[in-house]
Amino acid sequence: MSISLFPVGLRACLLLASFLGGVCAAAALPDTALQPDLVEQGRLIYVEGRLASGAALQATRNSGAALSGRDAACTNCHRASGMGSVEGQARVPPISQRYLFGQADDLVMANVDGRRGKTLNRGLSGYTEATLGHLLQDGISPAGRQVSDVMPHFTLQPSELQALRSYLQQLSSEYSPGVGKDVIRFATVITPEVSEARRSVFKSMLQSALASKNSSTAPRKRHMAAAASFATQTERHWDVQVWELSGSADTWGAQLNAHYAATPVFALLSGLSDSNWAPVDAFCRSQALPCWFPSVALATAGDAQYGLYFSRGVALEADVLASYLADAAPVRQMVQVVSADNAAARAAATELRQAWLPKGHALQDVALSADPAQALVSLRKALQATHAGDAVALWLSPAQWPLLEMLTPPQGVQFYASSTLGQDAAWSTVPAAWQPVLHGIYPYQLPQERAANLAYLHAWLKLRNIPLVDEVLQSELFFSLNLMTDTLQDMLDNLYRDYLMERTEDMLGKRESAKAWQESRDRQTLGRLGRVAVKSESLSGTAVPDALNAEGAQRRAFGVGISEGTTIYPHLTLGPGQRYASRGAYIVRLAPGPAHTLEAISDWIVP
Ligand code: HEC
């Protein structure tokens, strides 16, 4: 299914070219008759800090400090995309092809430092191999400026300089696949086991968000975009393909490749899976395709090179449980009840086993089949075999939670259930007999404490008559879509996948603080929900003024009530190379009484 709504007509460029006095040329791309071996030698220098001779790249600072090898590599500061970064107080400028070697009339712009609002980096025109060598050796730019000492000095041989120049000449010289002049294409992936209720609310939210997104960037509605995004034509029509997988997991890779061959996309935007996401993550890695904050039970089995995830899902839960129990009263034996046909449940059991056994503790696994009658028999037997002092980890799929109702918990045994697998709503259906012994591993903000974080989501849903089916899923999707909107807007016309990843690593935590702060203020000043909802329509921009950062920090320091996040998670943040934005969980239990209120019995545990 493809959701494609309004074709964007007139280009803002035409409207604004005279106003800005600039020229709106499309990216003028050089025909790169670059020698592949030179580009590769350049890559070694830029990315790995190694010379063709095999020796380490050497650099020095005016202070005399020396850097060598990977520490000296350009990518540390200018990043893989070449789009620069912020290093402490220093702004590292973009040095990709368009910025170093672009045409004088190529209106390139980047907003590297989101903290300072819209101060734009422009092209550094005038670089040649010789002036690049001069800059690297002496720190003097082609314009004759002595650059900051944060930029180290490098002495390169002519052939090394030539290689580096060749590499820079092709670096981020073209948009990544999926980006067209007027359109940017995404896909979202849903794995087969996802229930119809979750699938359907996911799709209606997506469709509704896209409809407003694409109508707000239609020609006459463009007032919401910043002047810079007008000029650089960054407001594109969004097209989102929904790739619904079918059959067994070993065929998903081929299904994804076929979809991708038919429609290359810039990124996977959100996604939905209750079981096995590893094949999707592997697909993203193979295509160097960002896999953008999907709602999944288990992120990946691997290193998530191109995946950005809310958390490690059930693997995180397993580690939190192990770390909680290590400090709690001694456990006689650990029993794991595992939904056998759910890959995420199996992965959680493996993770807990790895964390548990080295401590010399006994552990036993019980597999539950997908057939409810058989599962009931196995679960009953497992419970009968437990003794007082045992702990039971429940890695159950949502369909298996009702089994508890048919059984009585044994005396003196503590139970710990996954929240991610069972889904948050399961907590409101726990049978009375189980309430005193059933604990949860809870990687979210507690329900009664997250109302402020989620006010915008609730208002947004209400305005559109979309039901609240699954707060976790809906909060995650809402965040994923909003973050993509904001991040793309910040990237201006520099639509490279590496830059998308880098930008998010750098800005996520700052954006969360700024947005949470802004939303708290809106709630105070706008008051009523209806007005918040209207404001939620026009959310955009992630510029984080320094003053605002400082004020937020100050308010936190004085303990003034301010929400830290905008999602179901207490706070999301990333750093270079980090792939999981939330890294802890609570152990919770149901407070006595009919209200099914969850209360934390541990601190936020970060294993
Ligand atoms: C430790 C961080 C760091 C590393 C490593 C680094 N740079 Fe830089 N670079 C900077 C900073 C900061 C600036 C901005 C300096 C200024 O504008 O005063 C800069 C500026 C530049 C500029 C633009 C200067 C101008 O204004 O015209 C170029 C070109 C450049 N670097 C190339 C490189 C290359 C090529 C490498 C690797 C061989 C590299 N840099 C490694 C931090 C770094």
XYZ file of C-alpha atoms and ligand atoms in Angstrom:
650
model
C 0.000 0.000 0.000
C 1.278 3.444 -0.794
C -0.076 6.506 0.917
C 0.457 9.357 -1.449
C -1.604 12.481 -1.104
C -0.888 15.902 -2.534
C 1.668 16.488 -5.221
C 3.601 19.573 -4.270
C 3.270 22.128 -7.017
C 5.198 25.356 -7.144
C 8.673 25.411 -5.761
C 9.297 27.830 -2.942
C 12.528 28.601 -4.646
C 10.817 30.368 -7.509
C 8.807 32.429 -5.092
C 11.715 33.399 -2.935
C 14.699 33.599 -5.221
C 14.307 37.313 -5.789
C 13.530 37.985 -2.142
C 16.744 36.369 -1.019
C 18.770 37.605 -3.931
C 20.202 34.121 -4.181
C 20.154 31.630 -6.971
C 18.203 28.491 -6.466
C 20.245 26.126 -8.555
C 19.685 22.468 -7.929
C 22.782 20.840 -6.489
C 25.381 21.226 -9.184
C 27.070 17.868 -9.125
C 30.467 17.304 -10.654
C 30.820 14.412 -13.014
C 33.056 12.380 -10.837
C 35.714 10.899 -12.997
C 37.490 10.041 -9.799
C 39.840 7.123 -9.596
C 38.365 4.494 -7.280
C 41.721 3.552 -5.747
C 42.458 7.178 -4.899
C 39.010 7.578 -3.361
C 39.661 4.457 -1.279
C 43.032 5.796 -0.119
C 41.273 9.019 0.793
C 38.641 7.094 2.710
C 41.369 5.390 4.732
C 42.703 8.789 5.772
C 39.323 10.407 6.392
C 37.588 7.539 8.163
C 40.311 5.348 9.613
C 43.226 7.707 10.051
C 45.509 5.464 8.018
C 47.842 6.311 5.139
C 48.289 4.226 1.995
C 51.711 3.208 3.334
C 49.955 1.548 6.263
C 51.302 4.151 8.685
C 48.994 6.010 11.053
C 47.833 9.523 10.149
C 49.607 12.070 12.365
C 48.284 15.429 13.503
C 49.403 18.155 15.871
C 47.875 21.122 17.616
C 49.479 24.540 18.168
C 49.726 23.553 21.813
C 52.077 20.765 20.738
C 49.581 17.989 21.533
C 49.761 15.144 19.027
C 47.002 12.943 17.630
C 47.550 9.728 15.756
C 45.581 7.159 13.733
C 41.849 6.991 14.407
C 42.061 9.870 16.872
C 43.309 12.118 14.104
C 40.803 10.935 11.488
C 38.679 13.687 9.962
C 35.495 11.695 10.605
C 35.791 12.260 14.370
C 34.903 15.890 13.938
C 33.565 16.322 10.405
C 31.621 13.036 10.695
C 31.007 10.301 8.135
C 28.711 12.478 6.032
C 31.231 15.343 6.008
C 28.467 17.556 7.364
C 30.312 18.603 10.500
C 29.259 18.691 14.122
C 29.615 20.566 17.347
C 32.700 19.741 19.413
C 32.353 21.320 22.837
C 32.073 25.004 22.028
C 33.588 24.664 18.549
C 31.507 24.375 15.455
C 33.021 21.984 12.955
C 31.936 23.104 9.471
C 30.664 20.867 6.674
C 33.454 19.895 4.273
C 31.602 17.592 1.880
C 31.878 18.060 -1.874
C 29.279 20.790 -2.146
C 30.767 22.828 0.702
C 34.413 22.653 -0.363
C 34.216 22.526 -4.110
C 30.685 23.743 -4.911
C 29.890 26.242 -7.621
C 29.812 29.851 -6.478
C 26.095 30.021 -7.329
C 25.216 26.801 -5.537
C 23.273 27.937 -2.515
C 24.433 25.374 0.005
C 23.448 25.875 3.607
C 23.636 23.847 6.754
C 22.611 24.542 10.287
C 25.306 22.660 12.138
C 24.790 24.024 15.597
C 21.183 23.582 16.644
C 21.896 25.213 19.987
C 22.313 28.564 18.384
C 19.172 28.739 16.328
C 19.479 29.338 12.651
C 23.065 30.457 12.190
C 23.806 28.947 8.856
C 26.982 27.454 7.498
C 27.551 28.388 3.890
C 29.833 26.886 1.274
C 33.586 27.292 1.790
C 34.110 28.041 -1.875
C 37.518 28.213 -3.400
C 39.165 25.004 -2.279
C 41.662 23.352 -4.568
C 44.129 20.619 -3.783
C 46.785 23.243 -3.075
C 44.661 25.370 -0.749
C 43.445 22.250 1.040
C 47.079 21.286 1.630
C 47.824 24.770 2.940
C 44.862 24.619 5.330
C 45.792 21.169 6.604
C 49.444 22.055 7.111
C 49.253 25.646 8.382
C 45.629 26.184 9.408
C 45.163 29.014 6.912
C 41.943 29.011 4.875
C 41.840 30.055 1.181
C 40.403 33.359 2.374
C 43.588 33.854 4.431
C 41.963 33.241 7.790
C 43.802 31.456 10.601
C 41.314 28.777 11.642
C 40.683 27.661 15.204
C 43.184 25.397 16.911
C 40.510 22.758 17.380
C 41.223 21.901 13.746
C 44.566 20.036 13.963
C 47.505 20.407 11.568
C 48.354 17.591 9.175
C 51.400 17.121 6.992
C 50.544 14.980 3.994
C 52.556 13.789 1.004
C 51.279 15.043 -2.379
C 49.799 11.639 -3.235
C 48.014 11.499 0.131
C 46.624 14.978 -0.353
C 45.413 13.989 -3.801
C 43.692 10.935 -2.331
C 42.017 12.983 0.401
C 40.858 15.561 -2.140
C 39.389 12.780 -4.304
C 37.519 11.385 -1.344
C 36.133 14.778 -0.345
C 35.126 15.401 -3.942
C 32.631 12.569 -3.869
C 31.602 12.841 -0.217
C 27.857 13.510 0.095
C 27.865 14.871 -3.433
C 24.450 13.412 -4.221
C 21.251 12.968 -2.282
C 20.850 9.517 -0.783
C 18.478 7.104 -2.547
C 14.803 7.838 -1.922
C 15.219 11.592 -2.210
C 13.801 13.307 -5.276
C 13.517 16.946 -6.185
C 10.021 17.279 -4.733
C 9.498 14.069 -2.853
C 11.137 12.068 -0.133
C 10.196 8.410 0.116
C 10.032 6.298 3.238
C 8.783 2.847 4.039
C 7.459 1.387 7.224
C 7.612 -2.342 7.938
C 5.101 -4.498 9.832
C 5.933 -8.118 10.678
C 3.202 -10.773 10.260
C 2.370 -11.636 13.901
C 1.205 -8.101 14.787
C -2.473 -8.087 15.814
C -5.065 -6.421 13.611
C -5.935 -3.872 16.323
C -2.350 -2.630 16.616
C -1.737 -2.782 12.888
C -4.819 -0.763 12.166
C -4.274 2.019 14.702
C -0.676 2.250 13.511
C -1.815 2.735 9.934
C -4.513 5.264 10.740
C -2.104 7.391 12.755
C 0.440 7.208 9.982
C -2.081 8.134 7.332
C -3.457 11.009 9.354
C -0.007 12.391 10.162
C 0.942 12.219 6.508
C -2.187 13.978 5.390
C -1.451 16.964 7.634
C 2.236 16.857 6.852
C 1.696 16.937 3.121
C -1.051 19.530 3.222
C 1.009 21.825 5.427
C 3.803 21.784 2.888
C 1.464 22.331 -0.048
C 2.102 25.632 -1.840
C -0.198 27.994 0.006
C 0.529 26.597 3.436
C 4.232 27.033 3.408
C 4.249 29.825 5.952
C 5.296 27.360 8.611
C 8.663 26.631 7.105
C 11.698 28.729 7.889
C 13.138 31.047 5.250
C 16.156 28.811 4.904
C 14.036 25.782 4.134
C 12.150 27.839 1.560
C 15.325 28.868 -0.130
C 16.889 25.443 -0.108
C 13.635 23.736 -1.094
C 13.719 21.329 1.760
C 9.970 21.096 2.071
C 9.238 17.939 0.168
C 6.181 15.834 -0.281
C 6.379 12.677 1.851
C 5.553 9.312 0.401
C 5.392 6.402 2.847
C 5.117 2.835 1.627
C 3.743 0.313 4.094
C 5.620 -2.943 3.650
C 3.647 -5.681 5.382
C 5.712 -8.846 5.581
C 4.244 -12.328 5.358
C 5.409 -15.914 5.735
C 8.384 -17.138 7.705
C 11.195 -14.878 8.871
C 13.768 -16.442 6.560
C 11.837 -15.032 3.563
C 11.578 -11.466 4.873
C 14.986 -10.402 3.614
C 13.978 -11.290 0.052
C 10.605 -9.549 0.447
C 12.309 -6.392 1.697
C 14.868 -6.446 -1.099
C 12.096 -6.773 -3.691
C 10.176 -3.835 -2.211
C 13.343 -1.786 -2.082
C 14.303 -2.603 -5.663
C 10.870 -1.397 -6.796
C 10.913 1.732 -4.605
C 14.186 2.847 -3.021
C 13.484 4.755 0.174
C 15.506 7.219 2.221
C 14.788 5.507 5.544
C 12.481 3.072 7.248
C 10.177 5.347 9.208
C 8.969 3.635 12.368
C 7.773 0.031 12.019
C 5.973 -2.556 14.077
C 6.961 -5.977 15.377
C 6.095 -8.120 18.391
C 8.607 -10.822 17.666
C 11.513 -10.866 15.278
C 13.005 -7.653 13.924
C 16.525 -8.943 13.292
C 15.928 -9.652 9.556
C 14.705 -6.074 9.082
C 17.694 -4.670 10.923
C 19.981 -6.827 8.780
C 18.282 -5.493 5.654
C 18.858 -1.919 6.844
C 22.517 -2.681 7.438
C 22.916 -4.230 3.990
C 21.423 -1.150 2.293
C 23.003 1.399 4.666
C 19.408 2.425 5.278
C 18.450 4.166 8.515
C 15.957 2.098 10.459
C 14.229 4.873 12.336
C 12.715 4.291 15.778
C 10.377 1.371 15.082
C 8.080 -0.023 17.785
C 9.594 -3.428 18.340
C 9.820 -5.993 21.108
C 13.455 -6.738 20.386
C 15.626 -4.361 18.425
C 18.168 -6.666 16.883
C 20.472 -9.515 17.568
C 23.389 -7.648 16.028
C 25.101 -4.299 16.373
C 22.343 -2.139 14.872
C 24.685 -0.209 12.627
C 21.921 1.701 10.858
C 19.163 1.225 13.405
C 18.024 3.847 15.883
C 15.865 2.278 18.577
C 13.923 3.376 21.623
C 15.571 0.651 23.677
C 16.984 -2.864 23.506
C 13.470 -4.100 24.281
C 13.221 -7.497 25.961
C 17.007 -7.908 26.000
C 17.178 -4.808 28.182
C 14.395 -6.216 30.372
C 16.354 -9.441 30.902
C 19.451 -7.518 31.980
C 17.447 -5.266 34.287
C 15.862 -8.312 35.927
C 19.217 -10.018 36.431
C 20.671 -6.898 37.937
C 17.632 -6.365 40.213
C 17.633 -9.953 41.488
C 21.373 -9.918 42.102
C 20.720 -7.276 44.778
C 17.433 -8.694 46.085
C 16.846 -11.585 48.485
C 18.623 -14.751 47.252
C 16.716 -16.698 44.622
C 16.684 -20.493 45.022
C 16.116 -21.241 41.380
C 15.219 -19.174 38.316
C 12.560 -20.631 36.008
C 11.972 -18.992 32.644
C 8.640 -19.547 30.928
C 9.215 -18.796 27.267
C 6.764 -18.344 24.420
C 8.453 -20.819 22.088
C 7.312 -19.376 18.760
C 8.220 -15.791 19.634
C 11.781 -14.912 18.627
C 11.882 -11.941 21.005
C 10.819 -14.126 23.945
C 13.510 -16.651 23.090
C 16.105 -13.902 22.814
C 15.087 -12.537 26.212
C 15.513 -15.993 27.742
C 18.969 -16.336 26.204
C 19.976 -12.909 27.502
C 18.802 -13.682 31.036
C 20.524 -17.066 30.973
C 23.789 -15.365 30.004
C 23.429 -12.834 32.786
C 22.317 -15.385 35.376
C 24.429 -18.506 34.993
C 27.869 -16.929 35.443
C 26.738 -15.939 38.925
C 26.457 -19.644 39.712
C 22.676 -19.631 40.041
C 20.382 -22.466 38.960
C 18.164 -21.781 35.969
C 15.634 -23.790 34.047
C 13.633 -23.029 30.886
C 10.059 -24.085 30.136
C 8.889 -23.631 26.541
C 5.228 -22.804 25.914
C 3.814 -23.877 22.580
C 1.569 -21.570 20.548
C -1.321 -23.968 21.112
C -3.211 -22.629 24.177
C -4.272 -26.058 25.517
C -0.739 -27.425 25.365
C 0.676 -24.203 26.766
C -1.701 -24.418 29.713
C -0.550 -27.975 30.495
C 3.137 -26.989 30.380
C 2.603 -23.875 32.447
C 0.610 -25.778 35.108
C 3.356 -28.411 35.350
C 6.037 -25.755 35.597
C 4.217 -23.979 38.427
C 3.712 -27.253 40.313
C 7.448 -27.927 40.136
C 8.419 -24.597 41.722
C 9.358 -24.154 45.392
C 9.189 -21.250 47.771
C 12.139 -18.967 47.096
C 12.062 -19.478 43.322
C 11.732 -16.652 40.821
C 9.844 -17.127 37.568
C 10.478 -14.929 34.539
C 7.470 -14.804 32.224
C 8.405 -14.183 28.612
C 4.847 -14.485 27.314
C 3.243 -13.258 24.117
C 0.058 -11.171 24.523
C -2.122 -14.167 23.609
C -0.627 -16.159 26.505
C -1.434 -13.726 29.330
C -5.014 -15.076 29.729
C -3.490 -18.455 30.732
C -2.689 -16.953 34.129
C -6.384 -16.620 34.846
C -6.777 -20.395 34.737
C -4.034 -21.067 37.282
C -3.352 -20.300 40.924
C 0.113 -18.958 41.708
C 2.177 -21.186 44.036
C 3.073 -19.924 47.531
C 6.304 -18.056 48.058
C 7.278 -17.776 44.398
C 7.888 -14.368 42.815
C 6.930 -13.751 39.182
C 8.467 -11.195 36.822
C 6.761 -10.467 33.521
C 7.991 -8.635 30.460
C 6.028 -5.480 29.674
C 7.319 -5.099 26.158
C 6.226 -8.567 25.064
C 2.928 -8.706 26.901
C 2.169 -5.115 25.917
C 1.336 -2.451 28.379
C -2.434 -3.001 28.354
C -2.006 -6.485 29.864
C -1.353 -4.908 33.283
C -4.949 -3.777 33.580
C -6.219 -7.355 33.193
C -4.071 -9.179 35.774
C -6.352 -11.537 37.769
C -6.712 -10.763 41.482
C -4.967 -13.962 42.648
C -1.872 -12.954 40.714
C -1.662 -9.331 41.768
C 0.381 -9.852 44.961
C 3.058 -12.049 43.313
C 3.313 -10.656 39.796
C 5.990 -8.034 39.131
C 6.752 -6.298 35.907
C 9.937 -5.235 34.235
C 8.897 -1.817 33.055
C 11.050 0.150 30.603
C 8.611 3.079 30.483
C 7.699 6.025 32.637
C 5.044 4.942 35.154
C 1.503 5.527 33.864
C 0.563 8.062 36.529
C 3.763 10.038 35.906
C 3.645 10.272 32.158
C 0.447 12.239 31.630
C 2.421 15.445 31.107
C 4.763 13.826 28.614
C 1.851 12.518 26.604
C -0.522 15.483 26.674
C 0.310 16.397 23.084
C -0.232 12.871 21.839
C -3.596 12.637 23.546
C -4.696 15.981 22.178
C -3.534 15.012 18.708
C -5.438 11.734 18.772
C -8.560 13.404 20.083
C -8.547 15.995 17.350
C -8.478 13.218 14.782
C -10.857 10.807 16.468
C -8.187 8.128 16.608
C -8.732 5.760 19.551
C -6.105 5.112 22.210
C -5.433 1.405 21.691
C -1.877 1.031 22.886
C -0.250 4.013 24.536
C 3.269 2.700 24.132
C 2.947 1.997 20.437
C 1.093 5.220 19.731
C 3.526 7.329 21.687
C 6.448 5.719 19.896
C 4.946 6.253 16.451
C 4.000 9.841 17.233
C 7.537 10.546 18.374
C 9.093 8.808 15.405
C 7.080 10.880 12.918
C 7.613 14.170 14.733
C 11.311 13.590 15.159
C 11.696 12.838 11.462
C 9.811 16.016 10.568
C 11.976 18.126 12.821
C 15.240 16.470 11.897
C 14.640 16.791 8.166
C 13.736 20.412 8.639
C 17.021 20.957 10.459
C 18.992 19.168 7.781
C 17.775 21.641 5.142
C 18.679 20.293 1.743
C 21.503 18.050 2.960
C 19.592 14.825 2.616
C 22.204 12.161 3.280
C 21.482 9.107 5.380
C 24.681 9.355 7.416
C 23.811 12.930 8.241
C 20.342 11.867 9.375
C 21.939 9.426 11.826
C 24.569 11.915 13.026
C 22.113 14.737 13.400
C 19.871 12.561 15.520
C 22.730 11.316 17.687
C 23.726 14.925 18.346
C 20.336 16.523 18.772
C 18.008 13.972 20.321
C 18.713 14.686 23.977
C 18.770 18.456 23.468
C 15.576 18.343 21.455
C 13.839 16.273 24.104
C 14.732 18.756 26.837
C 13.745 21.713 24.703
C 10.482 20.192 23.575
C 9.502 18.992 27.013
C 10.227 22.485 28.296
C 8.250 24.105 25.495
C 5.342 21.740 26.030
C 5.266 22.394 29.779
C 5.136 26.103 29.020
C 2.389 25.645 26.468
C 0.377 23.711 28.979
C 0.751 26.559 31.442
C 0.062 29.375 29.020
C -2.395 27.754 26.655
C -4.159 25.908 29.402
C -6.949 24.034 27.804
C -6.295 20.857 25.891
C -8.020 22.114 22.746
C -5.540 24.934 22.356
C -2.630 22.593 22.988
C -4.020 20.419 20.207
C -4.049 23.325 17.792
C -0.491 24.160 18.740
C 0.464 20.515 18.267
C -0.454 20.960 14.603
C 2.278 23.439 14.040
C 5.093 21.912 16.034
C 8.281 22.409 14.192
C 11.856 23.402 14.634
C 14.291 22.043 17.141
C 16.545 25.003 17.617
C 17.610 24.961 21.223
C 18.708 28.403 22.315
C 21.459 28.349 24.934
C 19.312 30.411 27.280
C 16.629 27.786 27.104
C 19.040 24.992 27.872
C 20.268 26.936 30.849
C 16.786 27.701 32.090
C 15.718 24.082 31.765
C 18.785 22.954 33.704
C 18.164 25.556 36.355
C 14.554 24.528 36.808
C 15.593 20.921 37.097
C 18.279 21.816 39.599
C 15.652 23.524 41.761
C 13.349 20.566 41.400
C 10.606 22.584 39.721
C 8.183 20.116 38.166
C 8.995 19.894 34.497
C 8.624 16.858 32.314
C 11.890 15.602 30.896
C 10.512 13.960 27.821
C 7.795 13.882 25.227
C 7.227 10.138 25.095
C 6.396 7.081 27.110
C 10.080 7.013 28.147
C 11.423 9.137 30.983
C 14.091 10.671 28.807
C 15.567 9.876 25.417
C 19.118 10.700 24.485
C 21.884 9.441 22.188
C 25.553 10.122 21.581
C 27.875 9.375 18.661
C 27.551 5.706 17.759
C 24.780 5.060 20.304
C 21.757 3.196 18.997
C 19.375 2.878 21.957
C 17.824 6.078 23.269
C 16.488 4.734 26.565
C 18.646 2.407 28.631
C 16.846 1.439 31.810
C 13.679 0.079 33.404
C 11.819 -0.121 36.699
C 10.681 -3.215 38.516
C 7.013 -2.591 39.250
C 4.123 -4.265 40.998
C 0.388 -3.672 41.135
C -0.628 -1.660 44.154
C -3.179 -3.529 46.275
C -6.754 -2.711 45.270
C -8.920 -2.929 42.192
C -7.385 0.063 40.372
C -4.501 -1.847 38.774
C -2.092 0.980 39.566
C 1.530 0.204 38.824
C 4.075 1.297 41.397
C 7.836 1.082 41.191
C 9.605 -1.083 43.755
C 13.054 -0.256 42.399
C 14.873 2.794 41.137
C 15.297 3.241 37.411
C 17.820 0.442 36.835
C 20.382 0.939 34.084
C 22.204 -2.404 33.830
C 39.583 17.475 16.343
C 38.580 17.887 15.407
C 38.948 17.992 13.923
C 39.589 17.061 13.146
C 40.133 15.698 13.573
C 39.618 17.620 11.822
N 39.022 18.843 11.804
Fe 38.811 20.060 10.189
N 37.990 21.505 11.355
C 37.750 21.385 12.713
C 37.198 22.646 13.209
C 36.769 22.943 14.633
C 37.131 23.514 12.105
C 36.648 24.961 12.109
C 37.818 25.871 12.344
C 37.450 27.344 12.167
O 36.555 27.638 11.366
O 38.085 28.195 12.812
C 37.631 22.751 10.963
C 37.712 23.264 9.678
C 38.088 22.546 8.566
C 38.022 23.031 7.205
C 37.478 24.382 6.762
C 38.355 25.557 7.052
C 37.749 26.833 6.461
O 37.071 27.556 7.216
O 37.913 27.075 5.268
C 38.475 22.020 6.406
C 38.574 22.045 4.890
C 38.824 20.914 7.262
N 38.571 21.274 8.574
C 39.310 19.699 6.799
C 39.696 18.657 7.640
C 40.260 17.413 7.174
C 40.463 17.059 5.705
C 40.521 16.666 8.270
C 41.213 15.307 8.342
C 42.456 15.185 7.644
C 40.099 17.428 9.426
N 39.601 18.627 9.011
C 40.178 16.981 10.744
C 37.964 20.273 13.489
C 38.613 19.114 13.065
